[in-house]
PDB file of C-alpha atoms and ligand atoms in Angstrom:
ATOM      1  CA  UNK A   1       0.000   0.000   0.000  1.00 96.00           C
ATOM      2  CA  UNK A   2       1.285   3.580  -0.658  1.00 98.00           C
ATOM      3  CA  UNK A   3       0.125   6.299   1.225  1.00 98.00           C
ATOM      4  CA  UNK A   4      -0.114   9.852  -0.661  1.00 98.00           C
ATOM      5  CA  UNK A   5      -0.602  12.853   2.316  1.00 98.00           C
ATOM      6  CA  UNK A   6      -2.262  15.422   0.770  1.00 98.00           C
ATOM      7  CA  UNK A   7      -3.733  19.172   1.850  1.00 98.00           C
ATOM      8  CA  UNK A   8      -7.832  20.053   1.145  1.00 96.00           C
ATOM      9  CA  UNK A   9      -7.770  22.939  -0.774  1.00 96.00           C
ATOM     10  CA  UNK A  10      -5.556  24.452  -3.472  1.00 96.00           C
ATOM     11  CA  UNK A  11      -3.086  21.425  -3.494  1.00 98.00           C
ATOM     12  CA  UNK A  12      -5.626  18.234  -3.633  1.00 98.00           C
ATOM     13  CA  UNK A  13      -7.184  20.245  -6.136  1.00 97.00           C
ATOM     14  CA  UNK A  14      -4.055  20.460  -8.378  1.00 97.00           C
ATOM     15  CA  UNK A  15      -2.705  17.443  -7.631  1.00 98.00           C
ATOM     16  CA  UNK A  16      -5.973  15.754  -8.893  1.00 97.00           C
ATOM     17  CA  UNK A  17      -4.953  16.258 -12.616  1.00 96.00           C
ATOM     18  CA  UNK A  18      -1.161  14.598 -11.803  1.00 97.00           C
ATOM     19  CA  UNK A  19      -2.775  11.208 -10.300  1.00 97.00           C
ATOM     20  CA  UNK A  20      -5.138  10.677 -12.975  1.00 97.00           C
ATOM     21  CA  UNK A  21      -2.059  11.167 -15.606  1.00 95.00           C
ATOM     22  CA  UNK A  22      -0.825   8.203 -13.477  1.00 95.00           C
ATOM     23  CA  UNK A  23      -3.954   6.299 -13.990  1.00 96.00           C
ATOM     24  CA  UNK A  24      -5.669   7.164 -10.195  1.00 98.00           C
ATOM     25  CA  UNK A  25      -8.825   8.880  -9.450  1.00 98.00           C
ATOM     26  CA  UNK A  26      -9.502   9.599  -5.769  1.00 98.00           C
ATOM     27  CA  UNK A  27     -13.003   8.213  -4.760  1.00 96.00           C
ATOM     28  CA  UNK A  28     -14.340  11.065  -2.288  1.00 93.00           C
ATOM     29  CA  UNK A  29     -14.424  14.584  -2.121  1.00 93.00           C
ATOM     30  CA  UNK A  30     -13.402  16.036   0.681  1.00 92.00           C
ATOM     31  CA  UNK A  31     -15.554  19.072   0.575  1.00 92.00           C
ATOM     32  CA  UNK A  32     -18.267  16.619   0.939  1.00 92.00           C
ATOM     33  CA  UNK A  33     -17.055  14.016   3.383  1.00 90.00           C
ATOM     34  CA  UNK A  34     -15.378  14.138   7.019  1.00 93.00           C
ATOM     35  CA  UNK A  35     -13.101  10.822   6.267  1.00 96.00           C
ATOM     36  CA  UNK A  36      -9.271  11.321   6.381  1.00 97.00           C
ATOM     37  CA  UNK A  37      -8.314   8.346   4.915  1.00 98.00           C
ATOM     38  CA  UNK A  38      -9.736   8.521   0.895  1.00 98.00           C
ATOM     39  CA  UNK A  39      -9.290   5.219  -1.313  1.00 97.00           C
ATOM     40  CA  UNK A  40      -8.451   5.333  -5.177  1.00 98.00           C
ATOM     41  CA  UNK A  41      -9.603   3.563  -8.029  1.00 98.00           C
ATOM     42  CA  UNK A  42      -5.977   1.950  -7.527  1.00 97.00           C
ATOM     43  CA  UNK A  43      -6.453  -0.309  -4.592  1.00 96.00           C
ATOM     44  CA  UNK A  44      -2.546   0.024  -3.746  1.00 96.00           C
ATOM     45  CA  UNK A  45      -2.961   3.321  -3.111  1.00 97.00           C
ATOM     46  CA  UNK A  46      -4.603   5.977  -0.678  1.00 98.00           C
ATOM     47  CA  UNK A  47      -4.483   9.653  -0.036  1.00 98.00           C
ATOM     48  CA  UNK A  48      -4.877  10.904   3.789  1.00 98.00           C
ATOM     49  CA  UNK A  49      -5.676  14.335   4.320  1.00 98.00           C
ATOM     50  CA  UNK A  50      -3.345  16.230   6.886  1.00 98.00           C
ATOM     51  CA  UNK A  51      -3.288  19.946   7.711  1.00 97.00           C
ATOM     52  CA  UNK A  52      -0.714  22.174   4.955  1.00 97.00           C
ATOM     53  CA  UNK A  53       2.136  22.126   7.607  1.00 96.00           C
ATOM     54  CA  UNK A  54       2.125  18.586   8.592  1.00 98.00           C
ATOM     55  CA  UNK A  55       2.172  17.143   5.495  1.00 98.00           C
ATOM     56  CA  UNK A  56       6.656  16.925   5.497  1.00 98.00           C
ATOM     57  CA  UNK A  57       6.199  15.508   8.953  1.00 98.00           C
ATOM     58  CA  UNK A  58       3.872  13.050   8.069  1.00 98.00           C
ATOM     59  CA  UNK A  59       6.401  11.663   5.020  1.00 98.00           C
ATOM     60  CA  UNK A  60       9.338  12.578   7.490  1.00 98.00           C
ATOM     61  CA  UNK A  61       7.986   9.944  10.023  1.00 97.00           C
ATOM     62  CA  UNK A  62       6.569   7.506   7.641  1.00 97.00           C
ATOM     63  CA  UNK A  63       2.995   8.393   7.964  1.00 98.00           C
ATOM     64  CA  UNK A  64       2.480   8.179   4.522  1.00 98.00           C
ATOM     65  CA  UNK A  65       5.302   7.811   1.957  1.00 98.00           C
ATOM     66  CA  UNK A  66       4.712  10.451  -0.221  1.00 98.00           C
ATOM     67  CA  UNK A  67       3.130  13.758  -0.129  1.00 98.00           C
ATOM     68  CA  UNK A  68       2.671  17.146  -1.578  1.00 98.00           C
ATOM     69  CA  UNK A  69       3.849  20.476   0.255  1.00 98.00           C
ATOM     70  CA  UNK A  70       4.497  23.994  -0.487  1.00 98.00           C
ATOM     71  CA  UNK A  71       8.202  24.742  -0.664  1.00 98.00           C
ATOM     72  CA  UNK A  72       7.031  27.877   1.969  1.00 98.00           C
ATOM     73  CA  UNK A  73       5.901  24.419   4.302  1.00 98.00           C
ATOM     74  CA  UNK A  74       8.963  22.463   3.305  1.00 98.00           C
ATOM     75  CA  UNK A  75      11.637  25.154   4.344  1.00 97.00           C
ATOM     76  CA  UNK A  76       9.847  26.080   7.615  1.00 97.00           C
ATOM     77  CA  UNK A  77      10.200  22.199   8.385  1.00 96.00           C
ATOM     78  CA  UNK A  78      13.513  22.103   7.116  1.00 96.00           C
ATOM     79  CA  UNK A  79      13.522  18.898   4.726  1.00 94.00           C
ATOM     80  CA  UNK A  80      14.861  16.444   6.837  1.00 93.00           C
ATOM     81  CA  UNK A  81      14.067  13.078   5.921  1.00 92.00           C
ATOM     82  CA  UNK A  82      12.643  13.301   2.530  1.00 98.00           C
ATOM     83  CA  UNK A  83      13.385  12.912  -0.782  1.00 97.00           C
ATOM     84  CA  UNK A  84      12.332  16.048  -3.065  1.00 97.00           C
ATOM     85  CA  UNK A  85      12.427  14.392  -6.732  1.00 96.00           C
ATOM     86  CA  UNK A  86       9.723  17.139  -8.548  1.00 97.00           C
ATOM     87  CA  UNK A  87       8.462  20.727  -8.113  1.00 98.00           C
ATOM     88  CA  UNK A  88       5.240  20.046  -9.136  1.00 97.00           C
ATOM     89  CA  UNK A  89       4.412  23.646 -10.149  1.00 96.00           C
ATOM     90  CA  UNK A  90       1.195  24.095  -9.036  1.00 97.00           C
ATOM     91  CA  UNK A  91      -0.209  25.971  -6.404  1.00 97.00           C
ATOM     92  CA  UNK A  92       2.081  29.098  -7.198  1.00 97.00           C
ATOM     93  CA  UNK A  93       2.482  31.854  -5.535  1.00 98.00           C
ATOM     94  CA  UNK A  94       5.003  34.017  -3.568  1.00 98.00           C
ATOM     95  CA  UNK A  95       6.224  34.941   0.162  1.00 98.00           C
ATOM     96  CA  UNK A  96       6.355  38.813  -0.238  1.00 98.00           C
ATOM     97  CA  UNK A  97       6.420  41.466   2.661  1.00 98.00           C
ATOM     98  CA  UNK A  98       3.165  43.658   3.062  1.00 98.00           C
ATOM     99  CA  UNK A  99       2.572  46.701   5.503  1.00 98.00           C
ATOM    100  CA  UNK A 100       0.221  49.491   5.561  1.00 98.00           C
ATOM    101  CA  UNK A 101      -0.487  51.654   3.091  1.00 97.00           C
ATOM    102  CA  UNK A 102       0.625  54.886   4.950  1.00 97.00           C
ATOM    103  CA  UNK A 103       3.448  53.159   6.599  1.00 98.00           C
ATOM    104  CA  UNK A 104       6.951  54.504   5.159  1.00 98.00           C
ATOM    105  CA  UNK A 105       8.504  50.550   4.580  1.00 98.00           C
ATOM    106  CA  UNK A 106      11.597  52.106   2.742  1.00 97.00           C
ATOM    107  CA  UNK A 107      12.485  55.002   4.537  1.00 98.00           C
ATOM    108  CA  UNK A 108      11.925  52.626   7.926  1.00 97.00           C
ATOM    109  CA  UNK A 109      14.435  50.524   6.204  1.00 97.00           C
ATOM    110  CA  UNK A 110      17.048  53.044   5.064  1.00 96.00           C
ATOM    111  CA  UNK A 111      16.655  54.745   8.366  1.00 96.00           C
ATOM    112  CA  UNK A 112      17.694  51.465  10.200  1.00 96.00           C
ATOM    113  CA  UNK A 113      14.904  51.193  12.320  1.00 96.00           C
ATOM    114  CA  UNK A 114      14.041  48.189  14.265  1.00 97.00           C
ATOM    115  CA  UNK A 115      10.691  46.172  12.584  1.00 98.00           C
ATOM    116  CA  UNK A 116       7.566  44.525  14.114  1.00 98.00           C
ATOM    117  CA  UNK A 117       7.382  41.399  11.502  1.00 98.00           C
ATOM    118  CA  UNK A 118       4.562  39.373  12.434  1.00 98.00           C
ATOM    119  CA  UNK A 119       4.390  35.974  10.416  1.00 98.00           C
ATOM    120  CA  UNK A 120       3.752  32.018  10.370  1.00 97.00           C
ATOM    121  CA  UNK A 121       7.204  31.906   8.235  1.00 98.00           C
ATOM    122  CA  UNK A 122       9.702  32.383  11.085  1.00 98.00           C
ATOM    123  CA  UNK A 123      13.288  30.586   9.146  1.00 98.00           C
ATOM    124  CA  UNK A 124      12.456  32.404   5.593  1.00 98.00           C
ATOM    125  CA  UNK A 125      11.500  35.762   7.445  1.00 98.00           C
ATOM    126  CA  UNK A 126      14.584  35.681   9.549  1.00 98.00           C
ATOM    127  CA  UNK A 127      16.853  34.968   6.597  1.00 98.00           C
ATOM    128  CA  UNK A 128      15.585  37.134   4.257  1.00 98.00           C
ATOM    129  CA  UNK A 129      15.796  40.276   6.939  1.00 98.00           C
ATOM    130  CA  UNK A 130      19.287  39.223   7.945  1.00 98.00           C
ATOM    131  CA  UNK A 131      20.451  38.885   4.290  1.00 97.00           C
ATOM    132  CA  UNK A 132      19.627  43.189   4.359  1.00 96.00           C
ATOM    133  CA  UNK A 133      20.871  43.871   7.382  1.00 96.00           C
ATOM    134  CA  UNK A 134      17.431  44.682   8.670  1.00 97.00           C
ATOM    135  CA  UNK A 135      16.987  44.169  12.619  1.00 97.00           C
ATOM    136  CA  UNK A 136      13.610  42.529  12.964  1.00 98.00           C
ATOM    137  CA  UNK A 137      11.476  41.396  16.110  1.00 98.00           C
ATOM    138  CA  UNK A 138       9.579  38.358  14.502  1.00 98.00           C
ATOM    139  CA  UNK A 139       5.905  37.714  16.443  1.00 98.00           C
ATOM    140  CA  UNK A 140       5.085  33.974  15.157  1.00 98.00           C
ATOM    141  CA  UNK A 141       1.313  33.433  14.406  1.00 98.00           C
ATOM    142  CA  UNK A 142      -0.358  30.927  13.009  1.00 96.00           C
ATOM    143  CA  UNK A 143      -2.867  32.735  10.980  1.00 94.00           C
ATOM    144  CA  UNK A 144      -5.093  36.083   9.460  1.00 96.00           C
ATOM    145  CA  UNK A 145      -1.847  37.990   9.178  1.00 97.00           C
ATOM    146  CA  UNK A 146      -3.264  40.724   7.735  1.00 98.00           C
ATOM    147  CA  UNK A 147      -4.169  41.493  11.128  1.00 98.00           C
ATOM    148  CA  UNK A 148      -0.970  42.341  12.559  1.00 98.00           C
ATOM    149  CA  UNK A 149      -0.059  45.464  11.068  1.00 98.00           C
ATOM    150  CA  UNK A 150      -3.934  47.076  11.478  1.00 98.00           C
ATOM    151  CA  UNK A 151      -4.120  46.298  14.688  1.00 98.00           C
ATOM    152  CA  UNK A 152      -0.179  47.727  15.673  1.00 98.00           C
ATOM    153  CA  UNK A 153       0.789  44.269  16.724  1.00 98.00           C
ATOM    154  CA  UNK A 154       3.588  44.499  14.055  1.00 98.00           C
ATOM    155  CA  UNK A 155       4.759  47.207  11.291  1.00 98.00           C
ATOM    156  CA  UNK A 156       5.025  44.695   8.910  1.00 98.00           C
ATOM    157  CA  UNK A 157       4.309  40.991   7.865  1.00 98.00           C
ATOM    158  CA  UNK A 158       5.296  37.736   5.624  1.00 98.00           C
ATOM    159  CA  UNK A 159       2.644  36.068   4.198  1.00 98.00           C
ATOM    160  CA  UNK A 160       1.697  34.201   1.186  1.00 98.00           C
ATOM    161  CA  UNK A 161       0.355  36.298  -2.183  1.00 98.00           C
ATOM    162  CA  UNK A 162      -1.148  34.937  -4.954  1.00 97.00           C
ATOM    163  CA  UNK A 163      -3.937  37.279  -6.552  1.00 97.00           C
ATOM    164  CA  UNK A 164      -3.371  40.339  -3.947  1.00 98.00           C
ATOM    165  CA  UNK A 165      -7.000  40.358  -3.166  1.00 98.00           C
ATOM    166  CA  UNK A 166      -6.496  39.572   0.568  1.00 97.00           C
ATOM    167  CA  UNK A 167      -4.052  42.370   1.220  1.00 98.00           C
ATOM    168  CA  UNK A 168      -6.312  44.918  -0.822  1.00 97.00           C
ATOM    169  CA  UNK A 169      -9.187  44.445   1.018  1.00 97.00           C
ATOM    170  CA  UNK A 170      -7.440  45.148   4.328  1.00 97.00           C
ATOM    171  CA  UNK A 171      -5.542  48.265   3.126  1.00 97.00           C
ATOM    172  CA  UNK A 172      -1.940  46.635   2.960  1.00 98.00           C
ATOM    173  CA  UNK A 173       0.358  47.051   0.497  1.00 98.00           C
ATOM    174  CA  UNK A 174       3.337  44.413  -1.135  1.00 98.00           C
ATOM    175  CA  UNK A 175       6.726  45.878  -0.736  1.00 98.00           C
ATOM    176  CA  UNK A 176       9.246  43.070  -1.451  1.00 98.00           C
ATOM    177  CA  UNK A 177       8.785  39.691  -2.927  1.00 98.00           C
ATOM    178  CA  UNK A 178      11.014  37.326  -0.782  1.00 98.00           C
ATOM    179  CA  UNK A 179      10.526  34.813  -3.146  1.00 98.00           C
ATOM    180  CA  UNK A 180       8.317  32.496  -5.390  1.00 98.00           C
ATOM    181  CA  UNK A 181       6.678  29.071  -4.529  1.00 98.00           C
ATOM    182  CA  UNK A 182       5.394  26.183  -6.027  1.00 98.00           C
ATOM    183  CA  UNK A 183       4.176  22.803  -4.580  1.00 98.00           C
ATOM    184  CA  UNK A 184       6.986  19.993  -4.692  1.00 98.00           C
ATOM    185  CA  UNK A 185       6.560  16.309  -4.090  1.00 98.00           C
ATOM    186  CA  UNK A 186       8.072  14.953  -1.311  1.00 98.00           C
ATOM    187  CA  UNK A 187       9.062  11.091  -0.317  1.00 98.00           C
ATOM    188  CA  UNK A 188       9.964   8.920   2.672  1.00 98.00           C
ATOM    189  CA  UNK A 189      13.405   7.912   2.258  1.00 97.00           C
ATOM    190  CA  UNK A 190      12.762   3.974   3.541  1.00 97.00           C
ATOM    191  CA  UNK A 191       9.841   3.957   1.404  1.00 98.00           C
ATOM    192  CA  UNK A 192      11.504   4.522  -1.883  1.00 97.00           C
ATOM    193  CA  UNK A 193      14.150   2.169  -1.088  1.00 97.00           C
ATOM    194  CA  UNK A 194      11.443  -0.401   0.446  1.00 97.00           C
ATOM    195  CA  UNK A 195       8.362   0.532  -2.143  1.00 98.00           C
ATOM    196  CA  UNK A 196      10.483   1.258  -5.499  1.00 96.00           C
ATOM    197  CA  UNK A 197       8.386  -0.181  -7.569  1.00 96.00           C
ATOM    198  CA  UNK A 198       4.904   1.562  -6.744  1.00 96.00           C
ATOM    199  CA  UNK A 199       6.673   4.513  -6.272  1.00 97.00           C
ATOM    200  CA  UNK A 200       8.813   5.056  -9.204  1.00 96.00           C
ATOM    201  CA  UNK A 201       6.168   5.057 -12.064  1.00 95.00           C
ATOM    202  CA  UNK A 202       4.645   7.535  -9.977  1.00 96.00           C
ATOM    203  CA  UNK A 203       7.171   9.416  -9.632  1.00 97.00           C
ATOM    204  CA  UNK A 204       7.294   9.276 -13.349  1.00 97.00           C
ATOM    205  CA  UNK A 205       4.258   9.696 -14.358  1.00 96.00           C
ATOM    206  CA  UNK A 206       3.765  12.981 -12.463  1.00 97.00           C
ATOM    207  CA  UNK A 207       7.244  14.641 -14.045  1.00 97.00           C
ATOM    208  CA  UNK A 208       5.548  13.413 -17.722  1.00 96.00           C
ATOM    209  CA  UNK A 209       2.268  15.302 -16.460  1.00 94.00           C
ATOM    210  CA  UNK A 210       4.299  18.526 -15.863  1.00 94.00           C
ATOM    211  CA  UNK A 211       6.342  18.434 -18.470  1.00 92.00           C
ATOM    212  CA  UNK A 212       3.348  18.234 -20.963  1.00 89.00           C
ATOM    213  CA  UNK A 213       1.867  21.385 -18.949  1.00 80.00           C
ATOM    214  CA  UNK A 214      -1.597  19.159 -18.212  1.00 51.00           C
ATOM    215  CA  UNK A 215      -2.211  19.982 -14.514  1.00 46.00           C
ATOM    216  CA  UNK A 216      -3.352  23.728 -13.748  1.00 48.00           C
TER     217      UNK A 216
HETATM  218  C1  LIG B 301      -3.107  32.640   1.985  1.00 56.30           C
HETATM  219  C2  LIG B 301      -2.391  33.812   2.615  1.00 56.30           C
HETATM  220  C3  LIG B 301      -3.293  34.978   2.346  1.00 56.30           C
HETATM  221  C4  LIG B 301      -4.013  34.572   1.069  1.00 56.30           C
HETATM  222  C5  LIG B 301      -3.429  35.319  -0.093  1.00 56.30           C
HETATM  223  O1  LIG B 301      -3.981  32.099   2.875  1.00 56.30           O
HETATM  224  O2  LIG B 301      -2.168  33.585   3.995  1.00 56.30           O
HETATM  225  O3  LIG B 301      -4.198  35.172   3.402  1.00 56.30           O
HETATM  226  O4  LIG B 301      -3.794  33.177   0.863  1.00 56.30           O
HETATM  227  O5  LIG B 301      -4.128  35.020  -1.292  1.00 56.30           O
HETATM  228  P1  LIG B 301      -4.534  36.199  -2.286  1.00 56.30           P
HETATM  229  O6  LIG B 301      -3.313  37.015  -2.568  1.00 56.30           O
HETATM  230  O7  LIG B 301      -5.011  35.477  -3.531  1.00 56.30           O
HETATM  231  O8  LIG B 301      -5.635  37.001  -1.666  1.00 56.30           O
HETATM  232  P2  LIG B 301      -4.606  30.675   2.631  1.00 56.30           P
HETATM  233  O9  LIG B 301      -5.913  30.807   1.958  1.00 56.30           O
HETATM  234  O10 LIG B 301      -3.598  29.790   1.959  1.00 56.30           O
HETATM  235  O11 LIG B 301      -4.872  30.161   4.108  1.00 56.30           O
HETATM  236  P3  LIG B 301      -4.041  30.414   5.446  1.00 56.30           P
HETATM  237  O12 LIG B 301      -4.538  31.706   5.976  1.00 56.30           O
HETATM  238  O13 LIG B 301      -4.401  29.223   6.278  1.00 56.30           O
HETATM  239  O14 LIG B 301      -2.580  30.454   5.088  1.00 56.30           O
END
């Protein structure tokens, strides 16, 4: 049996089109269903649904043996453990940095003042700011970002952009791009040694998938 961990949302939704390029259709929709565990028309394989961030931890710890993860999720856990054969690229979108619209980022900067950054992405925050020579106090959350910055818990936060609608409608503003992300598929390290041959045609058959451009 091979165990796929997947997130509802954006990524089960794009990774629909790369299973059935390998031939598997997941039986149950989890907008419509509570179960966890979801069985395919391939009876040797099964998708469980895990929150976004535990999906590495899950293929870390041999929960399931494969999953799929945004590289935001994948450097916040770090990568230990798994195998990263394919950026999937789906799910795109970037880690930028966003304040309010009447708050001077630049001159803030320039002027070597110490920042508020609020943000779920502690590691790629802290680089990034370190790489300018900014001084930062990061406040971790776990979610509604946006938040931070109208409320004066921080001057500033990291979040995830894709269309910009989200910081538009609360007044904030995009003023760096840290960097751009796409999904990648990750896998157990035992499991591809142990489970080579389930796992290497799909493995395959996803990378044929993207490299015709059929997924979204
Ligand atoms: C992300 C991110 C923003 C939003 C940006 O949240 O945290 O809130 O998407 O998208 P937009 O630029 O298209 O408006 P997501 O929906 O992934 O959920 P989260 O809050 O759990 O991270």
């Amino acid at each position: 049996m091979i165990t796929l961990a997947l997130s509802k949302g954006r990524i089960f939704d794009e990774t629909l089109p790369l299973l059935k390029a390998a031939g598997i259709e997941v039986l149950e929709d989890p907008e419509k269903s509570r179960k966890l565990i979801l069985a395919t028309s391939n009876p040797q394989v099964r998708v469980v649904l895990v929150r976004a961030s535990d999906v590495p931890t899950y293929v870390e710890h041999g929960g399931a043996d494969l999953g799929v993860t945004g590289k935001d999720t994948l450097i916040e856990h770090g990568g230990q453990g798994l195998y990263q054969p394919l950026d999937l690229n789906i799910s795109r979108c970037r880690v930028s940095v966003a304040v309010r619209a009447d708050f001077d980022y630049a001159s803030a900067v320039r002027q070597g003042s110490r920042l508020k950054v609020a943000t779920k992405y502690t590691h790629i925050a802290r680089e990034f700011f370190a790489s300018k020579g900014v001084h930062v106090d990061l406040i971790k959350l776990y979610g509604s970002m946006e938040l931070a910055p109208l409320t004066g818990l921080a001057d500033a936060i990291v979040d995830l952009v894709s269309t910009g609608n989200t910081l538009k409608a609360n007044h904030l503003v995009e003023v760096e791009r840290i960097m751009d992300i796409s999904a990648r598929l990750v896998v157990n390290q035992a499991s591809l040694k142990l489970k080579q041959a389930a796992i290497r045609p799909l493995i395959n058959a996803f990378a044929q998938a993207i490299e015709q451009g059929s997924p979204a």
